[in-house]
mmCIF file of C-alpha atoms in Angstrom:
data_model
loop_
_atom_site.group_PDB
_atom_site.id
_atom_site.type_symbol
_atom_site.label_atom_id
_atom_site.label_comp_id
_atom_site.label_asym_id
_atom_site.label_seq_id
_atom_site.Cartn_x
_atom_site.Cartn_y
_atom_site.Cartn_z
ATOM 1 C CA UNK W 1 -25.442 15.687 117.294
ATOM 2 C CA UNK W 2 -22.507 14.222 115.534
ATOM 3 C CA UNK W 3 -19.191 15.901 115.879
ATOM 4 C CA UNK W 4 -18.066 17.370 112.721
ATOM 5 C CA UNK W 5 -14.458 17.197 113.891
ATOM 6 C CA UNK W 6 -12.638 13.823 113.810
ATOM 7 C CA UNK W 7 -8.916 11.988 114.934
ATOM 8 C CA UNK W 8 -7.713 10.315 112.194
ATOM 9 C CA UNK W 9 -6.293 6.707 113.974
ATOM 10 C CA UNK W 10 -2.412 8.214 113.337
ATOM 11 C CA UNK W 11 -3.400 11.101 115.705
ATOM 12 C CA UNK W 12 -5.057 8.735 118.304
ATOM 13 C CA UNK W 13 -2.317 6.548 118.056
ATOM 14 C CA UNK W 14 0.252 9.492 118.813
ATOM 15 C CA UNK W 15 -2.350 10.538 121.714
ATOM 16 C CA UNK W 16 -2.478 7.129 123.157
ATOM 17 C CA UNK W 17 1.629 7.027 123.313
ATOM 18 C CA UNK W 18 1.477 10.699 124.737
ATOM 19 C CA UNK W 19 -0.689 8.981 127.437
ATOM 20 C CA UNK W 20 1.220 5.677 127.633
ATOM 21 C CA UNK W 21 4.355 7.958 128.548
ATOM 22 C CA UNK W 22 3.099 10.379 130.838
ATOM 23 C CA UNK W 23 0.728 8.016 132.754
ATOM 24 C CA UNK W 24 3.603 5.343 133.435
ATOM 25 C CA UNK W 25 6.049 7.911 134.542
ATOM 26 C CA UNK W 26 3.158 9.374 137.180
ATOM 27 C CA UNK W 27 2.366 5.331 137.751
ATOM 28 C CA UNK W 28 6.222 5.401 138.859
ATOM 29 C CA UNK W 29 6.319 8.463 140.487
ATOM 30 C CA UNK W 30 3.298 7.605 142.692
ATOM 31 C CA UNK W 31 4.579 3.552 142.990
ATOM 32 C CA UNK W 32 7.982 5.063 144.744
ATOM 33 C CA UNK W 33 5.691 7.026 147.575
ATOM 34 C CA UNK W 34 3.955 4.186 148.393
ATOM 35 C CA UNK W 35 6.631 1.777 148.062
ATOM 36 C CA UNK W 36 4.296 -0.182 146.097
ATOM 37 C CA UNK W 37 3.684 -1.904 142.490
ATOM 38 C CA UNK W 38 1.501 0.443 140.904
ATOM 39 C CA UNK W 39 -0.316 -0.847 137.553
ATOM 40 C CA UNK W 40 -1.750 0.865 134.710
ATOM 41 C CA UNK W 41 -4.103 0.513 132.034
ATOM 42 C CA UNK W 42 -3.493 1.199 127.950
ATOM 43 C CA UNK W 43 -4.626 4.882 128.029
ATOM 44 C CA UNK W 44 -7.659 5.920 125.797
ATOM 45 C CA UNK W 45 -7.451 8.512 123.583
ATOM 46 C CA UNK W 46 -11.108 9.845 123.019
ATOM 47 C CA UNK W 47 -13.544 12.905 121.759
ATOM 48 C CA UNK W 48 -16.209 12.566 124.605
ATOM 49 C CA UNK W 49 -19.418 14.420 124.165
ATOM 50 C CA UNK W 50 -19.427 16.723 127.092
ATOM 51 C CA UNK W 51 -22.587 14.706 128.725
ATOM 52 C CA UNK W 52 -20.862 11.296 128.627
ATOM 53 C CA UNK W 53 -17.005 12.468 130.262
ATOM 54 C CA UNK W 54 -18.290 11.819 133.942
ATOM 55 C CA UNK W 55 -19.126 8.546 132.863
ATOM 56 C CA UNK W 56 -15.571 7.383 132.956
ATOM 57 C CA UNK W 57 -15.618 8.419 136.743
ATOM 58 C CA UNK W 58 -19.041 6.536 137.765
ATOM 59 C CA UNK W 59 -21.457 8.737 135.947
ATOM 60 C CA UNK W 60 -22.492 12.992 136.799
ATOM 61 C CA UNK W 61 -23.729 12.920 140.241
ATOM 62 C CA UNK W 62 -20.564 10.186 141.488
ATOM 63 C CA UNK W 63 -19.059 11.613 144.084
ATOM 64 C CA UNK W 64 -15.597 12.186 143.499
ATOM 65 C CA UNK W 65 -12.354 13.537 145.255
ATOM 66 C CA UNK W 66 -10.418 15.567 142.729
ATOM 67 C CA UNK W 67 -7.630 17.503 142.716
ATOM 68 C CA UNK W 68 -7.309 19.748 139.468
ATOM 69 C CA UNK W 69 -4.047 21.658 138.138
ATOM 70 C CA UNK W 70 -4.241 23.980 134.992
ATOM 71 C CA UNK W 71 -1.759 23.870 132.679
ATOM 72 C CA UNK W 72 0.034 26.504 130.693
ATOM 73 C CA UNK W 73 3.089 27.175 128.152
ATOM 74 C CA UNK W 74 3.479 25.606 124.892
ATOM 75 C CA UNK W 75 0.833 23.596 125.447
ATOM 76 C CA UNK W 76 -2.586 24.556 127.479
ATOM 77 C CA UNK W 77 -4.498 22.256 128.819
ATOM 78 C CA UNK W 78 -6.488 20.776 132.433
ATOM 79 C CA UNK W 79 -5.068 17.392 134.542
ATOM 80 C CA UNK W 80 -7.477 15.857 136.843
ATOM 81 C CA UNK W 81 -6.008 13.026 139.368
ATOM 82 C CA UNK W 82 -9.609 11.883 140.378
ATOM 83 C CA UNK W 83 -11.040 9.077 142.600
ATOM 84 C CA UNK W 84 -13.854 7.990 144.879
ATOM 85 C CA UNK W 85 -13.216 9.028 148.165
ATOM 86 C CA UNK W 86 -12.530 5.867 149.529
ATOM 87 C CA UNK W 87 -9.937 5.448 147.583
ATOM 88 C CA UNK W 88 -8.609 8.942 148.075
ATOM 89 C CA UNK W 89 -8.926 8.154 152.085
ATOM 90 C CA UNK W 90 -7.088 4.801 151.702
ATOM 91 C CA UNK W 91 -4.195 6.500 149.603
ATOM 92 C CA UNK W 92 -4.165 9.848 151.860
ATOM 93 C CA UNK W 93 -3.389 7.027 154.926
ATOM 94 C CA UNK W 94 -0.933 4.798 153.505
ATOM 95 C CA UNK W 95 0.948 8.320 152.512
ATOM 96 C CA UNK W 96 -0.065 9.418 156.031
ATOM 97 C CA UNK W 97 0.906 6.102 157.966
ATOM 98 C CA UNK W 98 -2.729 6.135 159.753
ATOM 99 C CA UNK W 99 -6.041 5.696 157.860
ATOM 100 C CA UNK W 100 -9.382 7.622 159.968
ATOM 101 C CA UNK W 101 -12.805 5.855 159.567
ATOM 102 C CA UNK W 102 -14.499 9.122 159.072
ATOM 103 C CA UNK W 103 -16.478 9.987 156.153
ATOM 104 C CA UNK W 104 -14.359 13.628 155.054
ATOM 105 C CA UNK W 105 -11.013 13.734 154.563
ATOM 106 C CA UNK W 106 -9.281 16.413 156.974
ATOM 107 C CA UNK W 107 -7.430 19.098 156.441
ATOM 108 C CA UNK W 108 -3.910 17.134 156.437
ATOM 109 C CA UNK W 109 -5.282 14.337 154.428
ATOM 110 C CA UNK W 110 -6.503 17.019 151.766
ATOM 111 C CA UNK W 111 -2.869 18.284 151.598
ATOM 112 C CA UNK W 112 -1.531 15.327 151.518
ATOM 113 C CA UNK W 113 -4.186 14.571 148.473
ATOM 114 C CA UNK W 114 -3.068 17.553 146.225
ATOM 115 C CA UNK W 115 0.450 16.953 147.073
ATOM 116 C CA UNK W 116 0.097 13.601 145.514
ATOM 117 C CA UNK W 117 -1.935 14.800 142.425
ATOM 118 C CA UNK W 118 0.917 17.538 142.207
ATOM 119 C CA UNK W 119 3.970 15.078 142.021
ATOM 120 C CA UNK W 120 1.812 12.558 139.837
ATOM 121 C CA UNK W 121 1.185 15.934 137.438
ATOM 122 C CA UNK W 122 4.617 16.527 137.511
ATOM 123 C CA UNK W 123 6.165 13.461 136.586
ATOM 124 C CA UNK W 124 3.388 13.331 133.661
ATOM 125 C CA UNK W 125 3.992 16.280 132.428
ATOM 126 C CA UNK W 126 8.166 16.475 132.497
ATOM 127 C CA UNK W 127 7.979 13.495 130.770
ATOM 128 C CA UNK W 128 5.892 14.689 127.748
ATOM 129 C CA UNK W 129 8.041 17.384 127.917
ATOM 130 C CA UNK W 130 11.339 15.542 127.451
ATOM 131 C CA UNK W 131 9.523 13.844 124.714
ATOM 132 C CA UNK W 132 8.246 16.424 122.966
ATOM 133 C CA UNK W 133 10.022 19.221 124.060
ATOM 134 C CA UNK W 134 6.960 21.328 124.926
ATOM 135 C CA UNK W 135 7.466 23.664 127.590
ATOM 136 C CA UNK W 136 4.111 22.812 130.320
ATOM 137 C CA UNK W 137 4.003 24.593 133.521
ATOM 138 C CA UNK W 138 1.170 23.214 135.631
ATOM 139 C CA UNK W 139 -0.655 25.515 138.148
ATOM 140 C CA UNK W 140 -0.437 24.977 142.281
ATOM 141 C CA UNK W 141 -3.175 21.679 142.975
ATOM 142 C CA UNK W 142 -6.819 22.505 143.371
ATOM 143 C CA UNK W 143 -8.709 20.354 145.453
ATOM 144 C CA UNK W 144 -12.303 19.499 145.472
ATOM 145 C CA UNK W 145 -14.565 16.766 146.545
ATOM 146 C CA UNK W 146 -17.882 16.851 145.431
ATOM 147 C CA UNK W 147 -20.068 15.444 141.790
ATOM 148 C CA UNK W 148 -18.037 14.267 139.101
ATOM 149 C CA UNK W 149 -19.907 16.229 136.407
ATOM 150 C CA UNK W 150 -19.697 19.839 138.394
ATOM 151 C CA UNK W 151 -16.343 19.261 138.658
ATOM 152 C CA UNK W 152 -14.879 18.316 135.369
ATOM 153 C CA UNK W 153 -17.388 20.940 134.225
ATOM 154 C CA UNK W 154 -13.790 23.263 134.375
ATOM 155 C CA UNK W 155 -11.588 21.341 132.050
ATOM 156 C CA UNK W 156 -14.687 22.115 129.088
ATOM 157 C CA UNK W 157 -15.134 25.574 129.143
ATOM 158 C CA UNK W 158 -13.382 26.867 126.441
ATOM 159 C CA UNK W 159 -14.885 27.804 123.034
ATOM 160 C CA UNK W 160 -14.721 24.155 121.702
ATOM 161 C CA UNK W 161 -13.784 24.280 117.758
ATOM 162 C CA UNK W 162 -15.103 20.364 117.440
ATOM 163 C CA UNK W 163 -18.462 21.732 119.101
ATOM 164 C CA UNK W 164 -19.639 19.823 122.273
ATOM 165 C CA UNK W 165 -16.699 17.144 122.584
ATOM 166 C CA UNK W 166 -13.418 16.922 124.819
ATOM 167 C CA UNK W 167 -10.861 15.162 124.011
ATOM 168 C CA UNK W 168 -9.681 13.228 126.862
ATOM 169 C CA UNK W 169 -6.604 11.111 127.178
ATOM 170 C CA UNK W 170 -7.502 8.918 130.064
ATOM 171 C CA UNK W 171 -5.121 6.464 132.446
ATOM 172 C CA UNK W 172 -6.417 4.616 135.243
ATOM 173 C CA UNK W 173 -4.223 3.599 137.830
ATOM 174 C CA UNK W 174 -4.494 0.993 140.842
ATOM 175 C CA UNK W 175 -2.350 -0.280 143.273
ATOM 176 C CA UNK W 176 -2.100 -4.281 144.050
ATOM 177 C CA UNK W 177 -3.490 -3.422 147.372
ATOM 178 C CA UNK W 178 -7.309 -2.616 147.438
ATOM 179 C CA UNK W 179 -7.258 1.203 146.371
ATOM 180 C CA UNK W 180 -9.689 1.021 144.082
ATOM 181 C CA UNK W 181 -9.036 2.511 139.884
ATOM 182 C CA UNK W 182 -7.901 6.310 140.422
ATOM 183 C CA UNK W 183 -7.574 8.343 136.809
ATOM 184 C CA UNK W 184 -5.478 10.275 135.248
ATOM 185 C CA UNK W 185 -6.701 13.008 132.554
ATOM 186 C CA UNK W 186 -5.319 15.144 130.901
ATOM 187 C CA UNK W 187 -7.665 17.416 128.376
ATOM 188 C CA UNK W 188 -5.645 19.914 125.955
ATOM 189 C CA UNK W 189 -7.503 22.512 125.931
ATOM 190 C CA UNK W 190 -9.455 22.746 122.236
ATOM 191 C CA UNK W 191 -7.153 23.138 119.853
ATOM 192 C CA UNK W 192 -4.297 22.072 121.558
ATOM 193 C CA UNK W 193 -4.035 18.754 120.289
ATOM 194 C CA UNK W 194 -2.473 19.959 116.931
ATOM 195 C CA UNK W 195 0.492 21.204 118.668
ATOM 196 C CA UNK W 196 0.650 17.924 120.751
ATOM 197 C CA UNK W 197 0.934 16.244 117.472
ATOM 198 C CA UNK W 198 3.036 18.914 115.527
ATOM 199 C CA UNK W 199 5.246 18.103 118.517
ATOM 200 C CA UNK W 200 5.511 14.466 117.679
ATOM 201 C CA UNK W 201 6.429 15.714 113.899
ATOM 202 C CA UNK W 202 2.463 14.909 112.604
ATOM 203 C CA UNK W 203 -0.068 17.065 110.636
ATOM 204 C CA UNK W 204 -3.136 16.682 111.427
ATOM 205 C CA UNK W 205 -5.718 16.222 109.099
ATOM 206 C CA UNK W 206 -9.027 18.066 108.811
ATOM 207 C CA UNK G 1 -42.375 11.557 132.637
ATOM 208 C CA UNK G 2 -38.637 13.155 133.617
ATOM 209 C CA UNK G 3 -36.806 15.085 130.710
ATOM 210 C CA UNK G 4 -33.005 14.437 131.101
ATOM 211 C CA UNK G 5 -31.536 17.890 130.084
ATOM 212 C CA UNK G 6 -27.494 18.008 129.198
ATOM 213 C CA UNK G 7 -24.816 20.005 129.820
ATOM 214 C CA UNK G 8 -25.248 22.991 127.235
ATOM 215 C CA UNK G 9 -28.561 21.829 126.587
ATOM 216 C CA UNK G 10 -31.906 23.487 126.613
ATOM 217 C CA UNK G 11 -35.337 21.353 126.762
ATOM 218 C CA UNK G 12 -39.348 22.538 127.499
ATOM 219 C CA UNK G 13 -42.252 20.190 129.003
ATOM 220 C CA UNK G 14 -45.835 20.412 130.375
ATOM 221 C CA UNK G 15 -48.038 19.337 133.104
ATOM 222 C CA UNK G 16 -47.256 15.918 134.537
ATOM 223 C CA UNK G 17 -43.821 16.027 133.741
ATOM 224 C CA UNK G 18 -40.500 17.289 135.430
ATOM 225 C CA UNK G 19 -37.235 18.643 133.894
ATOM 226 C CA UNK G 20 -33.940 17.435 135.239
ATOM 227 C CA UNK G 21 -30.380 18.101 134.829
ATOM 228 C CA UNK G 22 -27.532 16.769 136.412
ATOM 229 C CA UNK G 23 -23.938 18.432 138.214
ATOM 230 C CA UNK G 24 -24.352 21.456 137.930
ATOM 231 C CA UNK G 25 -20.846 23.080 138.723
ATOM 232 C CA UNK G 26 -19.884 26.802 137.662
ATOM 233 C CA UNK G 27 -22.774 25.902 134.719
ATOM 234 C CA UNK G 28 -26.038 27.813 135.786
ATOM 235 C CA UNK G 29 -29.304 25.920 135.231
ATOM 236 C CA UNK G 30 -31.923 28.260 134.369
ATOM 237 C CA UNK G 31 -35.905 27.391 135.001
ATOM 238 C CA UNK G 32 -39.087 29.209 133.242
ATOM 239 C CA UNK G 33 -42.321 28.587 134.345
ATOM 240 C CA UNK G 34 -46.041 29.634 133.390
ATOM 241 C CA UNK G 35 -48.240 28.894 136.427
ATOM 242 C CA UNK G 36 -51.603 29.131 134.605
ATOM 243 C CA UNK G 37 -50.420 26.215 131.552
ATOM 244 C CA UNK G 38 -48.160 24.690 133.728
ATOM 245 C CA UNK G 39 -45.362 25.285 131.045
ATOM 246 C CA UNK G 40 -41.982 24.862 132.210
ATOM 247 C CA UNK G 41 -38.375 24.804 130.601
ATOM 248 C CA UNK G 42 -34.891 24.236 131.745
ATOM 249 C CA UNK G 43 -31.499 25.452 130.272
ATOM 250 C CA UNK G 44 -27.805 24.187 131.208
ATOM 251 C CA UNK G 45 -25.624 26.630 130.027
ATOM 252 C CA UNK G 46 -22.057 26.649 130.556
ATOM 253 C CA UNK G 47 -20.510 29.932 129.647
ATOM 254 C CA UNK G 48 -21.431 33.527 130.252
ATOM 255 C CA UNK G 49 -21.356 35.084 126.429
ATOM 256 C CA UNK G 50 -21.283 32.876 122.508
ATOM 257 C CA UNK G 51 -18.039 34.335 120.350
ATOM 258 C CA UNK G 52 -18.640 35.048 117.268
ATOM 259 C CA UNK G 53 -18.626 31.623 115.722
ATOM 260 C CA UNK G 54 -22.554 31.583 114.757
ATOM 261 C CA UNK G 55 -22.827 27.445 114.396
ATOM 262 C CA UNK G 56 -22.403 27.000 118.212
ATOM 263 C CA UNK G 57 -25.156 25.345 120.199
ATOM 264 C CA UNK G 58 -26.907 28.172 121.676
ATOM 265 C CA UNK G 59 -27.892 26.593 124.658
ATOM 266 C CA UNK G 60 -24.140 26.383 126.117
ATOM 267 C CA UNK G 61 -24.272 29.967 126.478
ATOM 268 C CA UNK G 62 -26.587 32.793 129.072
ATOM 269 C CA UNK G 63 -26.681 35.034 126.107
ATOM 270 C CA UNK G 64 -28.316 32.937 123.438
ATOM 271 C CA UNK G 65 -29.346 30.243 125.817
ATOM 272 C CA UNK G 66 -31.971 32.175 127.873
ATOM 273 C CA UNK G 67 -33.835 33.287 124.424
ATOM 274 C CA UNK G 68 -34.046 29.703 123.222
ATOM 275 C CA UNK G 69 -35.382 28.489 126.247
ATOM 276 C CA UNK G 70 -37.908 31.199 126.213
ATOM 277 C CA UNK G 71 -38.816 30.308 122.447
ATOM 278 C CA UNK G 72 -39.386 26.679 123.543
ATOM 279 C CA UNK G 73 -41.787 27.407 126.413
ATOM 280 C CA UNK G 74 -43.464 29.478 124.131
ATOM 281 C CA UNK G 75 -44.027 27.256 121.424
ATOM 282 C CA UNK G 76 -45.371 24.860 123.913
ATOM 283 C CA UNK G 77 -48.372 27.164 125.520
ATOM 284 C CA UNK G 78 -46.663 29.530 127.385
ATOM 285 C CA UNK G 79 -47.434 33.302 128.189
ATOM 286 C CA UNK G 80 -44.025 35.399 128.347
ATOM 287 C CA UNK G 81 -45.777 38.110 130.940
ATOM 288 C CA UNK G 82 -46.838 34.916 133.435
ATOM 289 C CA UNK G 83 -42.969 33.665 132.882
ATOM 290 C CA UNK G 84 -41.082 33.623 136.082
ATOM 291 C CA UNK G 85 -37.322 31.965 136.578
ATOM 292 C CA UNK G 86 -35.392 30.448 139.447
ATOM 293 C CA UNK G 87 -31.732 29.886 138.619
ATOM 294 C CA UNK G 88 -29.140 27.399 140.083
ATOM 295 C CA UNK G 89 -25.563 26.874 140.077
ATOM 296 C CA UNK G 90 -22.443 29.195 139.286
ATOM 297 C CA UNK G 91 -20.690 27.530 141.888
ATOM 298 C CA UNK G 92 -17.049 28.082 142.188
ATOM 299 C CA UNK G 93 -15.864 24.375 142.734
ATOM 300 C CA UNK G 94 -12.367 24.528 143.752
ATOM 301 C CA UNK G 95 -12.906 27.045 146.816
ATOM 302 C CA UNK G 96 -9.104 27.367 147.550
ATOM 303 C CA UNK G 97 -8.760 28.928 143.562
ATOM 304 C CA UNK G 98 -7.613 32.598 143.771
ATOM 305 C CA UNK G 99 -6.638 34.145 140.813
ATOM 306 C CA UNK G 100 -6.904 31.109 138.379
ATOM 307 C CA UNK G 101 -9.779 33.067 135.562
ATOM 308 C CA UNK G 102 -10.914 29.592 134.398
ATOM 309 C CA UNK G 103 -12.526 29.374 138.501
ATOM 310 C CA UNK G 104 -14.340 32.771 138.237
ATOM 311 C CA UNK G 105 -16.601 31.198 135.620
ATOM 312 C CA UNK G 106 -19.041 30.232 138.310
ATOM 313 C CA UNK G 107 -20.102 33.761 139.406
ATOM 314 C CA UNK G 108 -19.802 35.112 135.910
ATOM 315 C CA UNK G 109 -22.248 33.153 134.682
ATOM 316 C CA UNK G 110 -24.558 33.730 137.460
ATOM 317 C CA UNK G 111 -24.355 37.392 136.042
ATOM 318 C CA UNK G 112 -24.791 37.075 132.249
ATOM 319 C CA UNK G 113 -27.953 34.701 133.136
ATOM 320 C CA UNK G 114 -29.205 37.770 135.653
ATOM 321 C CA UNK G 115 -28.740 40.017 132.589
ATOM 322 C CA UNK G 116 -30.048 37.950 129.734
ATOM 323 C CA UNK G 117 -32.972 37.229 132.143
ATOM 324 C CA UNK G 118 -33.071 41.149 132.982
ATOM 325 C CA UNK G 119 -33.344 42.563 129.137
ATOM 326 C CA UNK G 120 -36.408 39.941 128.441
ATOM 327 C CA UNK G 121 -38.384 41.459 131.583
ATOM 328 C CA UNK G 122 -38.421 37.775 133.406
ATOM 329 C CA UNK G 123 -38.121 37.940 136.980
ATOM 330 C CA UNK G 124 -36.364 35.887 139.203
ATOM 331 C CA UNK G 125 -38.189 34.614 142.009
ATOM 332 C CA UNK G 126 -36.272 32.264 143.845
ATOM 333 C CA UNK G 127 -32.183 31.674 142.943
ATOM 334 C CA UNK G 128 -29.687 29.152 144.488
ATOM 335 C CA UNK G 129 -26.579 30.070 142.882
ATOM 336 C CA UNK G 130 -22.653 30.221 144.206
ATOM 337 C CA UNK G 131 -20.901 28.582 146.933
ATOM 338 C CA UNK G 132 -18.067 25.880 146.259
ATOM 339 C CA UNK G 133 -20.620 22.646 145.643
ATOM 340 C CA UNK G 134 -22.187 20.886 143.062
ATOM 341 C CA UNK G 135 -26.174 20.784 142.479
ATOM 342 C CA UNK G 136 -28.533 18.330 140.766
ATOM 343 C CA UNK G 137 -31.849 20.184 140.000
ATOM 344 C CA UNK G 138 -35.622 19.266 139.067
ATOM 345 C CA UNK G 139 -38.654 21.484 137.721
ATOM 346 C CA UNK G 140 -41.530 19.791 138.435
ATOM 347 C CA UNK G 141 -43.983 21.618 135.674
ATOM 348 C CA UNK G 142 -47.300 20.288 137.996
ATOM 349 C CA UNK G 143 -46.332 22.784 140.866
ATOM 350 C CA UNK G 144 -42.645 24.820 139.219
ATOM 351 C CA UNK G 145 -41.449 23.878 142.602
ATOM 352 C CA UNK G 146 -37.579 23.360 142.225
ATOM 353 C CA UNK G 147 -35.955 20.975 143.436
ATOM 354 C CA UNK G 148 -32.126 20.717 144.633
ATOM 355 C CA UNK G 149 -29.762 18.205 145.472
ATOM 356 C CA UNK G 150 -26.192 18.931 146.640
ATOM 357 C CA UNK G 151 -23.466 16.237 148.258
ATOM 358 C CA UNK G 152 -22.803 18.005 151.264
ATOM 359 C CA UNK G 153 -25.580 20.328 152.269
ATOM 360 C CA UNK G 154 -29.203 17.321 151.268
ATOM 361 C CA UNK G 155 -31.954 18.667 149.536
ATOM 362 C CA UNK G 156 -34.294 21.935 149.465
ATOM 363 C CA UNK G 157 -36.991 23.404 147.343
ATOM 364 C CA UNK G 158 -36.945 26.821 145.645
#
């Protein structure tokens, strides 16, 4: 099944920067709690048939610790701040000051989690909006820990005009310590990523 | 042989072989099975009713989904009055989620695929469905046992 619906490599390109901007002021944001270098990689901008997006995150069944915000406003749309658990129990402890050797994360380091994915959200997201002067209000952090696939499962469930494809613009983030890749993406919701690029002044092309 | 079945996808096999499909979150997977041909079929559907828009894949929805499964296992042998289904899924992932609409999904679906399942006269014999975890499941079409695997809570068979 080929998807009838295209980005034309002006729109990607726009995407990509949308990304770059968001994902290096989260990168910053998250760098300053740990009191660490934080690096990123070149975002991807990219329509991902629905069966391949938990790929990204080590494939459907990977299990994953998540946290999730929806966001509203000018522009609608899901975040995920995702990462094995390991790494979300290695960056839970340094945020924490003591790192547990048990399997689950507890009920502090879960806070502690979503807090993180909440400021890393926020700085993303004020910083598109000072860019493009789209008004994004993300929901409270939802937290889950469990497959990949039946998680990102929420960020696809509206009527898709491009048919079984996401568009995901996709960040991963490390620090120079051993946390391993964590990712940032954000999915407009279908639709949504003409008034991303009417935002940035482009027309998108059909 | 094991049939990989997709999100929003719908796929029917025989004897010998098993049906599979992957992370299933607040998406229901959906199992019909004919004991006496040993007919099975599996849909992943992902949304409680289609809009209006008629070039959508009908398998991403309970509505149109649960009829094009059943026209699948039909075309391959089956008997609608031996049909019986066992449904999975409609989890609601991110437990702490009140009042967020998107999170209801889960249960909602669970409902259309009760309904769809309902008006074609197919009962539901065994059903795993809510809670706030993900399940892998497999129909194995030599027995129509079903098989589930979850993170946090192992393995059964429905």
């Amino acid at each position: 099944m080929k998807s009838k619906y295209q980005l034309g490599d002006d729109a990607a390109d726009a995407l990509r920067e949308i990304g770059n901007i968001g994902a290096a002021h989260a990168a910053t944001a998250l760098s300053q709690i740990l009191h660490q270098t934080v690096e990123m990689q070149v975002p991807q901008v990219e329509l991902i048939p629905f069966d391949e997006i938990a790929d990204v995150v080590g494939g459907p069944e990977a299990i994953v610790a998540c946290v999730y915000l929806k966001v509203t406003g000018d522009l609608s749309g899901n975040m995920f701040f995702i990462q094995s658990l390991d790494s979300a129990k290695q960056l839970t402890g340094e945020v924490l000051s003591e790192v547990k050797q048990v399997e689950v994360l507890n009920e502090l380091e879960m806070s502690a989690l979503g807090e993180m994915g909440n400021i890393l959200t926020a700085s993303y997201l004020s910083s598109l909006t000072d860019f493009t002067k789209l008004k994004m209000y993300p929901s409270i952090p939802y937290i889950s820990i469990d497959m990949a696939q039946a998680i990102l499962t929420i960020g696809l469930l509206s009527d898709a005009p491009m048919g079984d494809y996401a568009l995901v613009i996709h960040t991963s983030i490390h620090n120079s310590k051993a946390m391993e890749k964590a990712h940032i993406f954000l999915l407009p919701d279908p639709g949504q990523e003409v008034v991303l690029l009417h935002a940035l002044g482009m027309e998108i092309q059909k | 042989m094991i049939h990989k079945v997709g999100m929003a996808d719908a796929k029917a096999a025989k004897d010998g072989d098993s049906l599979r499909t992957l992370g299933l979150g607040s998406c229901v997977g959906i199992t019909l099975y004919d004991e006496l041909t040993k007919v099975g079929g599996m849909a992943h559907i992902m949304l409680p009713v289609s809009n209006v828009d008629k070039e959508v894949n009908p398998a991403k929805y309970a509505d149109t989904g649960i009829p094009y499964l059943l026209e699948m296992v039909l075309s391959l042998g089956a008997a609608k009055p031996r049909l019986k289904a066992k449904i999975a899924g409609g989890a609601q992932m991110f437990a702490n989620a009140h009042g967020l609409e998107v999170i209801r999904v889960g249960p909602r679906n669970v409902e259309a695929v009760q309904e769809a399942l309902g008006k074609l006269n197919i009962p539901i014999v065994a059903s795993a469905v809510g809670g706030n975890f993900g399940r892998t499941i497999e129909l194995d079409c030599t027995t129509g046992k079903l098989g589930i695997r979850t993170a946090q809570y192992g393995e059964s068979v429905i």
